[in-house]
PDB file of C-alpha atoms and ligand atoms in Angstrom:
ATOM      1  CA  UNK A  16      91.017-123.052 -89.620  1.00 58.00           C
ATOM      2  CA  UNK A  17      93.324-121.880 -92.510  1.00 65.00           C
ATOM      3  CA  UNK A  18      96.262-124.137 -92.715  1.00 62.00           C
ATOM      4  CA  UNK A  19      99.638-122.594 -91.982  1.00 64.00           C
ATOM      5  CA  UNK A  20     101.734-123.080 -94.939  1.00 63.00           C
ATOM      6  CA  UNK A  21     105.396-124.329 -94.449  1.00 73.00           C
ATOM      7  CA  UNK A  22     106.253-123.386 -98.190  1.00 87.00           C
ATOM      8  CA  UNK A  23     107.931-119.710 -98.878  1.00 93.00           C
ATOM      9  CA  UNK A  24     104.952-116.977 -99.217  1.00 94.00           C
ATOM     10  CA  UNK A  25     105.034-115.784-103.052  1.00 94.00           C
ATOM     11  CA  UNK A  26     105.624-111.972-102.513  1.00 97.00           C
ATOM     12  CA  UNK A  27     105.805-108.741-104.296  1.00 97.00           C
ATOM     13  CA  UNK A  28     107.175-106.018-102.407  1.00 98.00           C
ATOM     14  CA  UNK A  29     106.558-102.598-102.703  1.00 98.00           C
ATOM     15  CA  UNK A  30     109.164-100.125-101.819  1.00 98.00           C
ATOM     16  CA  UNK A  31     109.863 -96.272-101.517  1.00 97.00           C
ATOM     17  CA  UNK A  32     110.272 -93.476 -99.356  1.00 97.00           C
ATOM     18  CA  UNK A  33     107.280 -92.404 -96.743  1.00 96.00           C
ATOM     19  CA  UNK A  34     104.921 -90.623 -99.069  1.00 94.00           C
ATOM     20  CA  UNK A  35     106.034 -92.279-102.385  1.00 96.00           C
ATOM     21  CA  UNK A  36     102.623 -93.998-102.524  1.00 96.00           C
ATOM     22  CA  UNK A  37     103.266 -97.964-100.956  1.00 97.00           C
ATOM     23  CA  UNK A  38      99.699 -97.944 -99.031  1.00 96.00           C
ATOM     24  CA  UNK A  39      97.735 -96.631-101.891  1.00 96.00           C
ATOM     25  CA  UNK A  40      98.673 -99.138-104.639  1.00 98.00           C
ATOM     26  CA  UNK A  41      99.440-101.682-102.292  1.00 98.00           C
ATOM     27  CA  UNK A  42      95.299-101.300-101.012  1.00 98.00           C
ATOM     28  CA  UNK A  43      94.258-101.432-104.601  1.00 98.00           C
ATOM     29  CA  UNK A  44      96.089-104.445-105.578  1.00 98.00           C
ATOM     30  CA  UNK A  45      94.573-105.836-102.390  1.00 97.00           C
ATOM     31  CA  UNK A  46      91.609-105.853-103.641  1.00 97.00           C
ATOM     32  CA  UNK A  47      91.898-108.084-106.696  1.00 95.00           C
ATOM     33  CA  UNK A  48      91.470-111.664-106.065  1.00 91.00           C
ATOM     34  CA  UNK A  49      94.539-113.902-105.871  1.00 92.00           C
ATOM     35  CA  UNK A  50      96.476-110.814-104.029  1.00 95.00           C
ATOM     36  CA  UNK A  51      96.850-110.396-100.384  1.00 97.00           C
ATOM     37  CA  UNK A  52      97.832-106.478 -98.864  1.00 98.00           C
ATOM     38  CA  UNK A  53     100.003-106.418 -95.647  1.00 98.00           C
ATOM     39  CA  UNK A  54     100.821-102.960 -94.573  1.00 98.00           C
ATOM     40  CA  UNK A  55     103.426-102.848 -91.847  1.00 97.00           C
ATOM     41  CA  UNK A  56     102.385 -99.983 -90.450  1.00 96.00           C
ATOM     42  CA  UNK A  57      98.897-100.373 -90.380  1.00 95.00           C
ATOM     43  CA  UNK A  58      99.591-104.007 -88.320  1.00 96.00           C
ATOM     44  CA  UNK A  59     101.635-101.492 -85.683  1.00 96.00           C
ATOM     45  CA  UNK A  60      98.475 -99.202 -86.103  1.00 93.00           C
ATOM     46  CA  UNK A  61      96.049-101.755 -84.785  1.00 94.00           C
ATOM     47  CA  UNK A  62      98.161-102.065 -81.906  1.00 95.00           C
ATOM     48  CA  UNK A  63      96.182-101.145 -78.310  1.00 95.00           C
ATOM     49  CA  UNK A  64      98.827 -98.020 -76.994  1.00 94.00           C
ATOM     50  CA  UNK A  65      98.590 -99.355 -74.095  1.00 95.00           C
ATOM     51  CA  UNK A  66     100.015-102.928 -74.697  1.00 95.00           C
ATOM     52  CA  UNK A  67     104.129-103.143 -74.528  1.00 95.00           C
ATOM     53  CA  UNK A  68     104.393-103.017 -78.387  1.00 95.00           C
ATOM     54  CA  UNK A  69     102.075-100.206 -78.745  1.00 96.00           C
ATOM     55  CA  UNK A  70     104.187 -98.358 -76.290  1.00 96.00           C
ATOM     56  CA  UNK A  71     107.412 -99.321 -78.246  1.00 96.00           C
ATOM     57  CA  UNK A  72     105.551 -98.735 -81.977  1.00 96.00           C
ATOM     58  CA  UNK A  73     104.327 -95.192 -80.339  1.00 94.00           C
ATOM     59  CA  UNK A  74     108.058 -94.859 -78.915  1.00 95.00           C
ATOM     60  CA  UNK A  75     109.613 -94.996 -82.180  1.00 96.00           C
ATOM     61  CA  UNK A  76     107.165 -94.330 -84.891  1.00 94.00           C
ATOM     62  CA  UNK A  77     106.599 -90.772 -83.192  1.00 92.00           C
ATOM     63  CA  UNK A  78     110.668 -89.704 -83.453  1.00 94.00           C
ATOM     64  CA  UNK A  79     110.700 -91.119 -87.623  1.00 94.00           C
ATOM     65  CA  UNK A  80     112.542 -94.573 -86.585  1.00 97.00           C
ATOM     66  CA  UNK A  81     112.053 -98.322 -87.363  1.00 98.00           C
ATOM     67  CA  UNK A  82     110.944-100.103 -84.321  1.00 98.00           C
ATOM     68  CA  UNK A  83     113.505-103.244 -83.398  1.00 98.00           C
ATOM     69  CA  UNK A  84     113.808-105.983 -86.203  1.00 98.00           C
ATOM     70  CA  UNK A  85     112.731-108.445 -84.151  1.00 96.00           C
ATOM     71  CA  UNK A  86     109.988-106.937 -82.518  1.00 96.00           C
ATOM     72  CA  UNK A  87     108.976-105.857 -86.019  1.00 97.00           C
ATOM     73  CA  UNK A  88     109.291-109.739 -87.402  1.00 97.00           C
ATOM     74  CA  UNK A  89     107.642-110.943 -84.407  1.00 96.00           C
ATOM     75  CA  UNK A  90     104.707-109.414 -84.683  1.00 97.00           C
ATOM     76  CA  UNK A  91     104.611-109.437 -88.528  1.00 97.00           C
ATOM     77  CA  UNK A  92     104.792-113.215 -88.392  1.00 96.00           C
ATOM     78  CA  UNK A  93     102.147-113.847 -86.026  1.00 96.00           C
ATOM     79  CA  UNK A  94      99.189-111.485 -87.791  1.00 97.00           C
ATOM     80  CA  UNK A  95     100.415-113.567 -91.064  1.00 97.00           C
ATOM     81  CA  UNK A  96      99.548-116.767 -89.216  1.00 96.00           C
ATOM     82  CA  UNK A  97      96.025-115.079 -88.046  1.00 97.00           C
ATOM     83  CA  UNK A  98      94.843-113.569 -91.301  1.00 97.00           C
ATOM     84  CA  UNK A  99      95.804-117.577 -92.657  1.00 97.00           C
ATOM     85  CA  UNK A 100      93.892-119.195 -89.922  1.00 97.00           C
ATOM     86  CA  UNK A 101      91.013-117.062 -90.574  1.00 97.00           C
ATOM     87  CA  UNK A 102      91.247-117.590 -94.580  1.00 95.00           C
ATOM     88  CA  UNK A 103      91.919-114.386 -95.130  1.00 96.00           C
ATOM     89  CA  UNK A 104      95.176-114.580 -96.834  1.00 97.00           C
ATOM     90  CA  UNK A 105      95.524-118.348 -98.509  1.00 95.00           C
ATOM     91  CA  UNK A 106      98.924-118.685 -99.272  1.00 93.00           C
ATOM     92  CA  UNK A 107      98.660-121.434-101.368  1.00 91.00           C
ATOM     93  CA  UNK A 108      96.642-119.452-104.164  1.00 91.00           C
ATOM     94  CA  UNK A 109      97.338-115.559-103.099  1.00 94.00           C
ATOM     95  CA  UNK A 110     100.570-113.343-103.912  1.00 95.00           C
ATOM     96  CA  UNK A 111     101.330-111.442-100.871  1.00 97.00           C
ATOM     97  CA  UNK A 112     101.634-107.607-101.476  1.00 98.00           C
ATOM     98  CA  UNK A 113     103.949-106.504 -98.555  1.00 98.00           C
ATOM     99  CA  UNK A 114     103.904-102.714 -98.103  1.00 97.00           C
ATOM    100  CA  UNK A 115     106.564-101.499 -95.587  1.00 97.00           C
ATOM    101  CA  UNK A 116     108.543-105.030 -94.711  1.00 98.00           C
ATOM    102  CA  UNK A 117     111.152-105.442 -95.064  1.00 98.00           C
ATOM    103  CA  UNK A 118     112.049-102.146 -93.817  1.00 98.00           C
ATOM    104  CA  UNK A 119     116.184-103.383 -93.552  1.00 98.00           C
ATOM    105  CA  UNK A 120     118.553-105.305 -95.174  1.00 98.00           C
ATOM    106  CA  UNK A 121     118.672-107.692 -91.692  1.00 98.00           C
ATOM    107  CA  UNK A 122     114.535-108.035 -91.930  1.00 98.00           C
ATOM    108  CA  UNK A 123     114.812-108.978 -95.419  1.00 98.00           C
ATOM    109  CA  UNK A 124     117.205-111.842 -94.330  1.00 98.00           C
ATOM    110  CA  UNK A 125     115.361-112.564 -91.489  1.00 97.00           C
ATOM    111  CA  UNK A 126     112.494-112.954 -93.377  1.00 96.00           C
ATOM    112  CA  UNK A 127     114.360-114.663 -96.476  1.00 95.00           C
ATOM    113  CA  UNK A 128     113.694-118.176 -96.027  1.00 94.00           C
ATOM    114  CA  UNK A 129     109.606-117.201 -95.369  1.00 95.00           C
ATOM    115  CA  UNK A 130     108.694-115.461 -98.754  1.00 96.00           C
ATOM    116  CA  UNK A 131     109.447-116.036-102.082  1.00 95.00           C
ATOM    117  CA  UNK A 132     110.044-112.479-103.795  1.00 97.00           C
ATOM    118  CA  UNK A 133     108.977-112.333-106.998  1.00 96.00           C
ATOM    119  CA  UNK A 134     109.324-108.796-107.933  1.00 97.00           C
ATOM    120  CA  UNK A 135     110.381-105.577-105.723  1.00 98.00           C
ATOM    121  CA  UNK A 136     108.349-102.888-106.934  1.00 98.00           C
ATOM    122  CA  UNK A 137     110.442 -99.507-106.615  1.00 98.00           C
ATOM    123  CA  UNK A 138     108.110 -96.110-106.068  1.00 98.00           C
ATOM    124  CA  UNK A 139     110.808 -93.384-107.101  1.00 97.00           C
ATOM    125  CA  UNK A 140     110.360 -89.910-105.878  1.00 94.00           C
ATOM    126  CA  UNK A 141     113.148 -88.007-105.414  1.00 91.00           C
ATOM    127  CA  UNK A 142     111.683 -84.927-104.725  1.00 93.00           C
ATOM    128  CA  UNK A 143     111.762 -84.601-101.129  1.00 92.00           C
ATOM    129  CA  UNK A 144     109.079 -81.466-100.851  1.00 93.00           C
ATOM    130  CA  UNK A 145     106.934 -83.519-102.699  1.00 93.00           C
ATOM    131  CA  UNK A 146     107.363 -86.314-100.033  1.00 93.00           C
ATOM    132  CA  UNK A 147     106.616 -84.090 -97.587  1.00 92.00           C
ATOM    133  CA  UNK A 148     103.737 -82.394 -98.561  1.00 92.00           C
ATOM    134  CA  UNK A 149     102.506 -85.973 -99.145  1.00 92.00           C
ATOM    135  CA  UNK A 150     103.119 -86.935 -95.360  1.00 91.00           C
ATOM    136  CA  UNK A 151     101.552 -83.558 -94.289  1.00 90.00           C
ATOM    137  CA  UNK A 152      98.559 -84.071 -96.670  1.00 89.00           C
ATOM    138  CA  UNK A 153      97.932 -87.266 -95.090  1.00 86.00           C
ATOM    139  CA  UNK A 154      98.325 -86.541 -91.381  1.00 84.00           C
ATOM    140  CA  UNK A 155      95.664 -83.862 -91.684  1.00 82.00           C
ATOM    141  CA  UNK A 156      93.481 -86.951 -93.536  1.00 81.00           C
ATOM    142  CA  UNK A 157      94.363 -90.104 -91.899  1.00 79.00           C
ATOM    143  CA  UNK A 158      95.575 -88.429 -88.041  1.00 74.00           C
ATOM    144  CA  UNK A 159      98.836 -89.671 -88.092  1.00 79.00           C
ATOM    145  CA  UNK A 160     100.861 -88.395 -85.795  1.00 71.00           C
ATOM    146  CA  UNK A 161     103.700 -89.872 -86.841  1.00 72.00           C
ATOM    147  CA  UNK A 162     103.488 -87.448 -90.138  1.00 73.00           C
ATOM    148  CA  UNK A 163     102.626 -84.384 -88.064  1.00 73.00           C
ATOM    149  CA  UNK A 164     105.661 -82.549 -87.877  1.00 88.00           C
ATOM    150  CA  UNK A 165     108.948 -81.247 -89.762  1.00 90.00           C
ATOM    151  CA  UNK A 166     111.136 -82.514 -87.798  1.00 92.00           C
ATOM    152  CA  UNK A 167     109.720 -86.083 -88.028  1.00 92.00           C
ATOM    153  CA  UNK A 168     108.693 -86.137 -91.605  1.00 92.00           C
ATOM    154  CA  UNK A 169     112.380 -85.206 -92.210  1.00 94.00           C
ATOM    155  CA  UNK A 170     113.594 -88.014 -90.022  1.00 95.00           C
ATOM    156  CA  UNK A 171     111.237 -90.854 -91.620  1.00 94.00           C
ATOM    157  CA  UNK A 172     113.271 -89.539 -95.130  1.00 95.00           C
ATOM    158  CA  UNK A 173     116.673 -89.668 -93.272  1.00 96.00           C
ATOM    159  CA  UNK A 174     115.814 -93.514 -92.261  1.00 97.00           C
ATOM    160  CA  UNK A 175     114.549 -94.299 -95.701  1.00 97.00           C
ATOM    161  CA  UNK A 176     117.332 -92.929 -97.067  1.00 97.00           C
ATOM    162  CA  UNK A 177     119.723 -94.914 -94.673  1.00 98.00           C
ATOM    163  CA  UNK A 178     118.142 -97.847 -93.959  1.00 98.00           C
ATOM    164  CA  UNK A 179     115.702 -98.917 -96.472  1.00 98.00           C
ATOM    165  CA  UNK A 180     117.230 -97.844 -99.475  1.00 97.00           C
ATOM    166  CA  UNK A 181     119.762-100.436 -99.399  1.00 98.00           C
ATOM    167  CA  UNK A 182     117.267-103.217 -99.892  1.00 98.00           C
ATOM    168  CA  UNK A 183     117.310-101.689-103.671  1.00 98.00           C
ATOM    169  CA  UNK A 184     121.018-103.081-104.163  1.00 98.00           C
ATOM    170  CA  UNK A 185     119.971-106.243-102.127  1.00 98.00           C
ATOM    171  CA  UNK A 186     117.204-107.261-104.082  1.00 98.00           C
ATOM    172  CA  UNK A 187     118.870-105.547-107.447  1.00 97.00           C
ATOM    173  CA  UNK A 188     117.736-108.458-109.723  1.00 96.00           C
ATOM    174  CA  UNK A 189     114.434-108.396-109.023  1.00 97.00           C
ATOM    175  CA  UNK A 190     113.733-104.121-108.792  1.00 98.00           C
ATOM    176  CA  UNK A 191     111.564-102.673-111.067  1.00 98.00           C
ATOM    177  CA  UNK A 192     111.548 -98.722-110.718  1.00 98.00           C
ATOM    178  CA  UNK A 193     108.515 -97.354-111.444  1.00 98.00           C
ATOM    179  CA  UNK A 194     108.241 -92.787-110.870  1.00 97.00           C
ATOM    180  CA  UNK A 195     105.695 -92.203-108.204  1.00 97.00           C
ATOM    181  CA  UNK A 196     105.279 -88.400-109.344  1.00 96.00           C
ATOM    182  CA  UNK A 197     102.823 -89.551-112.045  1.00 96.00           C
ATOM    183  CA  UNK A 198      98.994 -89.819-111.483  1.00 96.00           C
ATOM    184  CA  UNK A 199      98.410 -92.398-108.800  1.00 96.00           C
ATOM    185  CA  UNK A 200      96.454 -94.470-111.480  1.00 98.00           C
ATOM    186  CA  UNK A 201      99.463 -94.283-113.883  1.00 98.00           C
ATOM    187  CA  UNK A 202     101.640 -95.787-111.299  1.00 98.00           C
ATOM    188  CA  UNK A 203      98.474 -98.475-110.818  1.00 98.00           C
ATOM    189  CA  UNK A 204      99.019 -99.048-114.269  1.00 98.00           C
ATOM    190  CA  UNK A 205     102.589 -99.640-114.519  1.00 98.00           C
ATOM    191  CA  UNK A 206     103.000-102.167-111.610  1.00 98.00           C
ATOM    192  CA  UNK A 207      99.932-104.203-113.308  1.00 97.00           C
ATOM    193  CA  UNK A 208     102.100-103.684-116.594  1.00 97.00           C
ATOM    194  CA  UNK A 209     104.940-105.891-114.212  1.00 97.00           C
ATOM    195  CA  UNK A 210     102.641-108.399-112.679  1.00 96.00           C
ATOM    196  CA  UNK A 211     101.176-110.037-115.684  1.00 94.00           C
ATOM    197  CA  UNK A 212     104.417-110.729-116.752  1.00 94.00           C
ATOM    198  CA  UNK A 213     105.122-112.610-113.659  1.00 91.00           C
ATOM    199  CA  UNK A 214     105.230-116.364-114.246  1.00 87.00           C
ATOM    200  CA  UNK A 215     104.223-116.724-110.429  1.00 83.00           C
ATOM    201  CA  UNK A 216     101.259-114.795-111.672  1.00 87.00           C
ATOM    202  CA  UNK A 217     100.662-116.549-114.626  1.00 87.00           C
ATOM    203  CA  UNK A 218     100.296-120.000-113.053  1.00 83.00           C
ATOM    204  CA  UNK A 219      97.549-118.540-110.287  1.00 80.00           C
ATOM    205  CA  UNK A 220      95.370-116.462-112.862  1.00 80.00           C
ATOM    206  CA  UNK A 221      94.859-120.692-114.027  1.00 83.00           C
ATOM    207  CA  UNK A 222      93.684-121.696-110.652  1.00 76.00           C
ATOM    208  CA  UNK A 223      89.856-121.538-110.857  1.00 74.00           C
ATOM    209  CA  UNK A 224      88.423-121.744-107.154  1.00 71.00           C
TER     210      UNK A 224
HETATM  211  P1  AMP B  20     104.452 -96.723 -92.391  1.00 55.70           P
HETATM  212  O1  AMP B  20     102.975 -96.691 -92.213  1.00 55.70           O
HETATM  213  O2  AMP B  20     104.905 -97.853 -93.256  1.00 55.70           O
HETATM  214  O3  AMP B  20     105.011 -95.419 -92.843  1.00 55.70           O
HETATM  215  O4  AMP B  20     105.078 -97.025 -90.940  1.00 55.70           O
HETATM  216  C1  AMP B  20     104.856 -96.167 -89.838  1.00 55.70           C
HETATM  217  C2  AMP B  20     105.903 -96.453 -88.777  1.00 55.70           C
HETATM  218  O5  AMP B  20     105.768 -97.798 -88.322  1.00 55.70           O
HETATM  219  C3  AMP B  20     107.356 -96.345 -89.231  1.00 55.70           C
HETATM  220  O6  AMP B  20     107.844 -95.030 -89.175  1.00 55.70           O
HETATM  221  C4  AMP B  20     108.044 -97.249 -88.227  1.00 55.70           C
HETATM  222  O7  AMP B  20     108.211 -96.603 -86.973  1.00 55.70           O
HETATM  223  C5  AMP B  20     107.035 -98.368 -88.052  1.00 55.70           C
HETATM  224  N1  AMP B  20     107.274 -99.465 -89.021  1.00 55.70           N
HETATM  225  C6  AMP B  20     106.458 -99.850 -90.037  1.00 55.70           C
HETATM  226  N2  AMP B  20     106.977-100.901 -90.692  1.00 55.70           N
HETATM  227  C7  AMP B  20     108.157-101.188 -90.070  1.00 55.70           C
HETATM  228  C8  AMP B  20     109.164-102.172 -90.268  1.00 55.70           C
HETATM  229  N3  AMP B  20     109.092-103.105 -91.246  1.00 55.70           N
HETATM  230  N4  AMP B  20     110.227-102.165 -89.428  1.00 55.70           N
HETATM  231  C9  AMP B  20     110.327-101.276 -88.426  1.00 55.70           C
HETATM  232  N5  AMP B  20     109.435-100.315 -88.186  1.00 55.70           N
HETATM  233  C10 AMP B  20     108.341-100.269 -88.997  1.00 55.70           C
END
C-alpha cells in the first residue's frame, strides 16, 4: 500500500473558465513522469448516478452550479488517499496537477493546510462565444450533459465568473496568466515555459527512481 503522506501535496493549479482548456493541458502534463492529473470533475464523473453523491453531482452539475464544498472536499480527499494507496499518485516525488479544485475561495482554505501551491496557472479567455462553442463542441464529443444547453453553458460562466474567479486575487502571488485562445500546444508550451522554472520542480527532475 502507498503510504499516506502527512506533508502538504506540492500542487500546481490550473484555473479558468469552463471551456478555457483546464482538462486538456492538465491530461498532458499528466502524462509526464513526476506529475500527477486530478480532474474534479472527472472524480464526480466516475460517480455511480445512483449513489447519494451521484444524485447530488447530477443535481447540480446539470443546472451550471458547484456542488457543496464539503461534499466536494470530501470526496476529493478520499480518491487522493486511493490513487496514493494504489501508487498511483506518490506524493513524495509527484507535483499534483489539480484541474477544477479549488473551485472557491472557502475550498481553497479548506484545502490550504493539504497542498502546497506552487504556481496557479491562469487559462484567460475572455471571449465568452468562444467558451461556449468550446462547451458545445465538447458535449457533442465527450456526452456531457452538463454542456448541452444555453442556458447551462451560460450558468457554468456566471459561476466562474462569481465564484471561481476570485481565487485569482487569493492566490495573486503565485498567478501566472497564460491566453487560452492560442493553439492548444502553444498554451502546452507556455505552462512548461513556468514549470521549469519552479524550484519545487527543479529539486524532483534530481530524484532518479
Ligand atoms: P468540470 O468538469 O470541472 O467542468 O466540472 C463539472 C461539474 O462538476 C461542475 O459544473 C460542478 O457542478 C462540479 N464540480 C467540479 N469540480 C467542482 C468543485 N471543485 N467544486 C464544486 N463542484 C465541482
Amino acid at each position: 500500500m502507498g503510504k499516506k503522506s502527512s506533508k502538504p501535496h506540492p500542487a500546481l493549479l490550473i484555473v479558468g473558465a469552463p471551456g478555457a482548456g483546464k482538462g486538456t493541458q492538465g491530461k498532458v502534463l499528466g502524462t509526464l513522469p513526476r506529475f500527477f492529473h486530478c480532474a474534479c470533475g472527472d472524480v464526480f464523473r466516475s460517480l455511480d448516478t445512483r449513489t447519494a453523491l451521484g444524485q447530488k453531482f447530477v443535481e447540480y452539475s446539470s443546472k451550471g452550479e458547484l456542488v457543496p464544498d464539503e461534499l466536494t472536499i470530501g470526496l476529493w480527499k478520499v480518491q487522493i488517499d486511493n490513487w496514493i494507496e494504489t501508487y498511483h499518485y506518490k506524493p513524495d516525488i509527484d507535483i499534483l496537477v489539480l484541474d477544477g479544485i479549488p473551485r472557491n475561495v472557502e475550498q481553497a482554505k479548506i484545502i490550504e493546510n493539504y497542498l502546497e501551491v506552487y504556481t496557479v496557472i491562469h487559462l484567460t479567455c475572455p471571449d465568452r462565444e468562444e467558451l461556449s462553442r468550446r462547451m458545445r463542441k465538447r458535449a457533442l464529443k465527450e456526452n456531457r450533459f452538463d454542456d448541452a444547453s444555453d442556458e447551462v453553458i451560460s450558468n457554468r460562466i456566471e459561476t466562474y465568473v462569481e465564484e471561481t474567479r476570485p481565487l485569482i486575487e487569493y492566490y495573486k502571488d503565485k498567478v501566472v496568466d497564460i491566453d487560452a485562445t492560442r493553439q492548444p500546444v502553444e498554451v502546452l508550451g507556455k505552462i512548461i515555459g513556468e514549470i521549469v522554472k519552479l524550484d519545487a520542480y527543479k529539486e524532483r527532475a534530481k530524484i532518479v527512481v
